[in-house]
Short mmCIF file of C-alpha atoms in Angstrom, two decimals:
data_model
loop_
_atom_site.label_atom_id
_atom_site.label_comp_id
_atom_site.label_asym_id
_atom_site.label_seq_id
_atom_site.Cartn_x
_atom_site.Cartn_y
_atom_site.Cartn_z
CA THR B 261 -14.32 -25.49 -39.01
CA GLU B 262 -16.02 -28.05 -41.24
CA PRO B 263 -19.71 -28.45 -40.33
CA GLY B 264 -20.15 -31.14 -37.70
CA PHE B 265 -16.44 -31.68 -37.10
CA LEU B 266 -16.39 -30.44 -33.50
CA SER B 267 -19.33 -32.68 -32.63
CA THR B 268 -17.03 -35.64 -33.30
CA CYS B 269 -14.42 -34.31 -30.87
CA SER B 270 -14.20 -35.20 -27.20
CA ALA B 271 -13.97 -32.53 -24.51
CA GLN B 272 -10.28 -33.30 -24.23
CA ASP B 273 -9.84 -32.85 -27.99
CA ILE B 274 -11.52 -29.44 -27.90
CA GLY B 275 -9.45 -28.36 -24.90
CA ASN B 276 -6.27 -29.46 -26.65
CA ILE B 277 -7.23 -27.61 -29.84
CA ALA B 278 -7.92 -24.38 -27.93
CA TRP B 279 -4.66 -24.77 -26.02
CA ALA B 280 -2.69 -25.43 -29.22
CA PHE B 281 -4.06 -22.35 -30.99
CA GLY B 282 -3.14 -20.26 -27.96
CA GLU B 283 0.31 -21.80 -27.58
CA LEU B 284 1.10 -21.28 -31.27
CA GLY B 285 -0.40 -17.79 -31.31
CA VAL B 286 -2.68 -18.62 -34.23
CA ARG B 287 -4.95 -15.59 -34.30
CA ASP B 288 -7.54 -17.05 -36.65
CA ALA B 289 -10.87 -16.12 -35.13
CA SER B 290 -12.91 -18.57 -37.18
CA PRO B 291 -11.85 -21.85 -35.50
CA MET B 292 -12.03 -20.30 -32.03
CA ALA B 293 -15.46 -18.86 -32.80
CA ALA B 294 -16.57 -22.32 -33.89
CA ILE B 295 -15.25 -23.77 -30.63
CA ALA B 296 -17.11 -21.14 -28.62
CA GLN B 297 -20.31 -21.78 -30.53
CA HIS B 298 -19.98 -25.52 -29.98
CA LEU B 299 -19.31 -25.12 -26.25
CA LEU B 300 -22.36 -22.90 -25.85
CA GLN B 301 -24.64 -25.71 -26.96
CA PRO B 302 -26.64 -27.21 -24.08
CA GLY B 303 -24.59 -29.74 -22.15
CA ALA B 304 -21.35 -29.26 -24.08
CA LEU B 305 -19.34 -27.80 -21.21
CA SER B 306 -20.74 -30.30 -18.74
CA THR B 307 -18.55 -32.96 -20.38
CA CYS B 308 -15.39 -30.89 -19.81
CA GLY B 309 -13.14 -31.80 -16.93
CA ALA B 310 -10.81 -29.48 -15.03
CA LEU B 311 -7.96 -29.62 -17.54
CA ASP B 312 -10.32 -29.20 -20.50
CA VAL B 313 -11.90 -26.08 -18.98
CA ALA B 314 -8.49 -24.67 -18.09
CA ASN B 315 -7.12 -25.23 -21.59
CA ILE B 316 -10.16 -23.65 -23.22
CA ALA B 317 -10.10 -20.58 -21.00
CA TRP B 318 -6.33 -20.22 -21.35
CA GLY B 319 -6.43 -20.59 -25.14
CA PHE B 320 -9.01 -17.82 -25.58
CA ALA B 321 -7.17 -15.54 -23.16
CA LYS B 322 -3.78 -16.17 -24.72
CA LEU B 323 -5.17 -15.03 -28.06
CA GLY B 324 -7.00 -12.11 -26.52
CA LEU B 325 -10.34 -13.37 -27.79
CA GLN B 326 -13.13 -12.06 -25.61
CA SER B 327 -16.34 -14.04 -25.33
CA GLY B 328 -18.31 -12.89 -22.34
CA ILE B 329 -20.96 -15.56 -22.72
CA LEU B 330 -18.41 -18.36 -22.98
CA MET B 331 -16.46 -17.10 -19.96
CA ALA B 332 -19.69 -16.90 -17.97
CA CYS B 333 -20.41 -20.51 -18.90
CA ILE B 334 -16.87 -21.54 -17.96
CA ALA B 335 -17.37 -19.83 -14.59
CA ALA B 336 -20.66 -21.63 -14.09
CA ARG B 337 -19.04 -24.98 -14.89
CA THR B 338 -16.15 -24.25 -12.51
CA LEU B 339 -18.59 -23.31 -9.75
CA GLU B 340 -20.52 -26.55 -9.99
CA PRO B 341 -20.39 -28.47 -6.68
CA GLY B 342 -17.14 -30.39 -6.30
CA PHE B 343 -15.60 -29.19 -9.56
CA LEU B 344 -12.86 -27.02 -8.03
CA SER B 345 -11.78 -29.89 -5.81
CA THR B 346 -10.81 -31.75 -9.01
CA CYS B 347 -8.63 -28.87 -10.20
CA ASN B 348 -4.89 -29.10 -9.65
CA ALA B 349 -2.52 -26.15 -9.43
CA ASP B 350 -2.10 -25.85 -13.19
CA SER B 351 -5.84 -25.80 -13.87
CA VAL B 352 -6.58 -23.22 -11.18
CA ALA B 353 -3.70 -21.00 -12.30
CA ARG B 354 -4.77 -21.15 -15.96
CA VAL B 355 -8.41 -20.33 -15.28
CA THR B 356 -7.55 -17.49 -12.89
CA TRP B 357 -5.00 -16.05 -15.31
CA ALA B 358 -7.49 -16.26 -18.19
CA PHE B 359 -10.20 -14.29 -16.40
CA ALA B 360 -7.69 -11.62 -15.37
CA THR B 361 -6.08 -11.39 -18.80
CA LEU B 362 -9.45 -10.94 -20.49
CA GLU B 363 -10.46 -8.58 -17.66
CA VAL B 364 -13.63 -10.53 -16.95
CA PRO B 365 -14.79 -9.79 -13.40
CA HIS B 366 -16.57 -12.65 -11.69
CA PRO B 367 -16.53 -12.12 -7.91
CA GLN B 368 -18.29 -15.41 -7.12
CA LEU B 369 -15.76 -17.43 -9.10
CA MET B 370 -12.76 -15.59 -7.66
CA GLN B 371 -14.10 -16.07 -4.14
CA ALA B 372 -14.47 -19.80 -4.76
CA ILE B 373 -10.98 -19.97 -6.25
CA SER B 374 -9.48 -18.09 -3.31
CA GLU B 375 -11.13 -20.52 -0.90
CA ARG B 376 -9.66 -23.42 -2.86
CA LEU B 377 -6.23 -21.80 -2.87
CA VAL B 378 -6.01 -21.40 0.89
CA GLN B 379 -7.02 -24.97 1.60
CA LYS B 380 -4.30 -26.65 3.62
CA GLY B 381 -1.39 -27.82 1.49
CA PHE B 382 -2.78 -26.72 -1.88
CA LEU B 383 -0.50 -23.75 -2.49
CA SER B 384 2.52 -25.93 -1.77
CA THR B 385 1.79 -27.72 -5.07
CA PHE B 386 2.20 -24.52 -7.09
CA THR B 387 5.32 -23.66 -9.05
CA ALA B 388 6.88 -20.19 -8.94
CA PRO B 389 5.26 -19.08 -12.24
CA GLN B 390 1.88 -20.34 -11.05
CA LEU B 391 2.15 -18.44 -7.75
CA SER B 392 3.13 -15.24 -9.53
CA ASP B 393 0.29 -15.70 -12.04
CA ILE B 394 -2.25 -16.11 -9.23
CA ALA B 395 -0.96 -13.04 -7.40
CA TRP B 396 -0.92 -11.02 -10.64
CA ALA B 397 -4.43 -12.15 -11.60
CA PHE B 398 -6.04 -11.15 -8.31
CA ALA B 399 -4.30 -7.78 -8.44
CA LYS B 400 -5.28 -7.28 -12.08
CA LEU B 401 -8.91 -7.89 -11.14
CA GLY B 402 -8.57 -5.52 -8.18
CA ILE B 403 -9.32 -8.20 -5.60
CA ARG B 404 -7.57 -7.43 -2.33
CA ASN B 405 -7.55 -10.74 -0.46
CA GLU B 406 -4.90 -10.24 2.19
CA LEU B 407 -5.13 -13.78 3.58
CA LEU B 408 -4.52 -15.24 0.12
CA MET B 409 -1.64 -12.88 -0.66
CA GLN B 410 0.04 -13.58 2.67
CA SER B 411 -0.29 -17.31 1.98
CA ILE B 412 1.21 -16.84 -1.48
CA ALA B 413 4.14 -14.94 0.04
CA GLU B 414 4.81 -17.65 2.60
CA HIS B 415 4.91 -20.35 -0.07
CA ALA B 416 6.94 -18.19 -2.45
CA MET B 417 9.67 -17.81 0.17
CA ARG B 418 10.30 -21.54 0.40
CA ASP B 419 13.82 -22.21 -0.83
CA ALA B 420 12.65 -24.79 -3.34
CA CYS B 421 10.26 -22.24 -4.83
CA LEU B 422 12.13 -18.95 -4.50
CA SER B 423 15.21 -20.25 -6.27
CA THR B 424 13.13 -21.05 -9.37
CA PHE B 425 11.62 -17.57 -9.83
CA THR B 426 12.47 -15.94 -13.14
CA SER B 427 12.80 -12.18 -13.50
CA ALA B 428 9.30 -12.08 -15.03
CA ASP B 429 7.89 -14.05 -12.07
CA ILE B 430 9.57 -11.66 -9.65
CA ALA B 431 8.21 -8.62 -11.47
CA ARG B 432 4.65 -9.98 -11.51
CA ILE B 433 4.52 -10.95 -7.86
CA CYS B 434 6.16 -7.71 -6.73
CA TRP B 435 3.75 -5.68 -8.84
CA ALA B 436 0.77 -7.55 -7.39
CA PHE B 437 1.69 -6.88 -3.76
CA ALA B 438 2.47 -3.23 -4.45
CA PHE B 439 -0.64 -2.62 -6.55
CA LEU B 440 -2.85 -4.08 -3.82
CA SER B 441 -0.95 -2.14 -1.12
CA ILE B 442 -0.18 -5.32 0.79
CA SER B 443 3.14 -5.33 2.62
CA HIS B 444 5.20 -8.43 3.22
CA ASP B 445 8.71 -7.38 4.25
CA PRO B 446 10.13 -10.93 4.52
CA LEU B 447 9.14 -11.67 0.90
CA MET B 448 10.55 -8.38 -0.37
CA ALA B 449 13.78 -8.99 1.57
CA ALA B 450 14.08 -12.48 0.10
CA ILE B 451 13.47 -11.10 -3.40
CA ALA B 452 16.04 -8.35 -2.85
CA ASN B 453 18.64 -10.97 -1.94
CA LEU B 454 17.68 -13.06 -4.95
CA ILE B 455 17.83 -10.20 -7.45
CA VAL B 456 21.47 -9.34 -6.84
CA LEU B 457 22.64 -12.84 -7.69
CA ASN B 458 24.48 -12.60 -11.00
CA GLY B 459 22.57 -15.43 -12.61
CA VAL B 460 19.25 -13.77 -11.82
CA LEU B 461 20.17 -10.13 -12.40
CA ALA B 462 21.37 -10.83 -15.93
CA THR B 463 17.93 -12.06 -16.96
CA PHE B 464 16.07 -8.86 -16.12
CA THR B 465 14.64 -6.62 -18.81
CA PRO B 466 14.66 -2.88 -18.06
CA GLN B 467 10.87 -2.95 -17.71
CA ASP B 468 10.91 -5.83 -15.23
CA MET B 469 13.61 -4.08 -13.19
CA ALA B 470 11.59 -0.86 -13.20
CA THR B 471 8.52 -2.77 -12.03
CA VAL B 472 10.40 -4.42 -9.18
CA LEU B 473 11.97 -1.15 -8.05
CA TRP B 474 8.57 0.55 -8.16
CA ALA B 475 7.19 -2.22 -5.96
CA PHE B 476 9.94 -1.62 -3.43
CA THR B 477 8.85 2.00 -3.06
CA MET B 478 5.71 0.71 -1.37
CA ASN B 479 8.04 -0.13 1.55
CA ILE B 480 9.76 3.23 1.47
CA GLN B 481 9.40 3.51 5.26
CA ASN B 482 11.59 0.42 5.60
CA GLN B 483 15.13 1.73 5.17
CA GLN B 484 16.64 -1.74 4.76
CA LEU B 485 14.32 -2.58 1.88
CA THR B 486 14.88 0.84 0.31
CA ALA B 487 18.63 0.25 0.50
CA ALA B 488 18.12 -3.19 -1.04
CA ALA B 489 16.21 -1.62 -3.94
CA VAL B 490 18.99 0.89 -4.55
CA ALA B 491 21.60 -1.89 -4.33
CA ALA B 492 19.68 -3.88 -6.91
CA ALA B 493 19.56 -0.86 -9.22
CA GLN B 494 23.28 -0.26 -8.78
CA ALA B 495 24.07 -3.90 -9.53
CA TYR B 496 21.80 -3.80 -12.57
CA LEU B 497 23.46 -0.66 -13.91
CA SER B 498 26.92 -2.08 -13.32
CA SER B 499 26.18 -5.34 -15.11
CA ASN B 500 24.29 -3.68 -17.99
CA ALA B 501 26.31 -0.58 -18.57
CA GLY B 502 25.40 -0.35 -22.24
CA MET B 503 21.84 -1.54 -22.06
CA ALA B 504 20.27 1.72 -20.97
CA ASN B 505 21.40 3.39 -24.20
CA ALA B 506 19.31 0.91 -26.14
CA ILE B 507 16.14 1.92 -24.34
CA PRO B 508 14.12 4.56 -26.21
CA GLN B 509 14.10 7.77 -24.22
CA GLN B 510 10.29 7.92 -24.07
CA GLU B 511 10.12 4.46 -22.53
CA LEU B 512 12.80 5.33 -20.00
CA VAL B 513 11.05 8.54 -18.98
CA ALA B 514 7.82 6.59 -18.52
CA GLN B 515 9.61 4.08 -16.32
CA MET B 516 11.26 6.76 -14.22
CA GLY B 517 7.88 8.43 -13.78
CA MET B 518 6.86 5.38 -11.76
CA PHE B 519 9.26 6.28 -8.97
CA PRO B 520 8.61 8.78 -6.18
CA THR B 521 10.95 11.75 -5.88
CA THR B 522 12.89 10.06 -3.07
CA LEU B 523 14.18 7.40 -5.46
CA ALA B 524 13.99 9.15 -8.80
CA SER B 525 16.29 11.93 -7.63
CA GLY B 526 18.85 9.55 -6.15
CA PRO B 527 22.26 8.93 -7.70
CA VAL B 528 21.29 5.57 -9.16
CA MET B 529 18.33 6.94 -11.06
CA THR B 530 20.28 10.05 -12.03
CA ASP B 531 22.99 7.86 -13.53
CA LEU B 532 20.41 5.84 -15.43
CA ILE B 533 18.68 8.92 -16.82
CA GLY B 534 22.02 10.51 -17.61
CA THR B 535 22.96 7.70 -19.97
CA GLN B 536 20.16 8.88 -22.26
CA HIS B 537 21.73 12.26 -23.00
#
């Protein structure tokens, strides 16, 4: 934060600094405020490439530092002709996640990003976490783009991708589809099969499991998927017999409140609630 220091830094340096503060969770507003002030100077952001912009946006979002003017400038830079075509999967995912995390609506930017995402072959370059982040971000911003979500589902179901999903990735992508009321039975069936694998099931937190089961209720008319959700809950209870007791009762009640009566009154949920008494 020394006067004039940032003027000696390249765009890559500034992007790396913002990323590092976010990665380390250094919640010191002064350096980030100085970065924002520097970037708002005329022409400063025009020197930033795709990775620089992504790192800057991600760093501010990771720290929860809201700067509406800076995010508007980042959007303007991203919307410059040809800029998005230089963005790879990581850059697009970071920028999209940042705007959603900071709850900054920018329809024009999100429309441009969605058009980039559905370009032939682009989504195939995304990793499982990046796909789930994109799905989560669009849902968080309340953008119901069915073509995009269907494309995400198709790429998520690829064996090379699906097998790398973590429990957090699964929870985010399931939540996104359910929140937007977009059905994709093949994806939900693939996720149901994945969840019950011992190596995957053991990684779930109670909250992530509750989120996934809630998402399955969106397909309550599909008896096979409903049965898969119940099977996942049974497997989770069996493999984590003592875990439910460690969940505060208030949190558990809140989680159970997410389920409709048809699931919440079932034997699986009754067993789970019963462990609290």
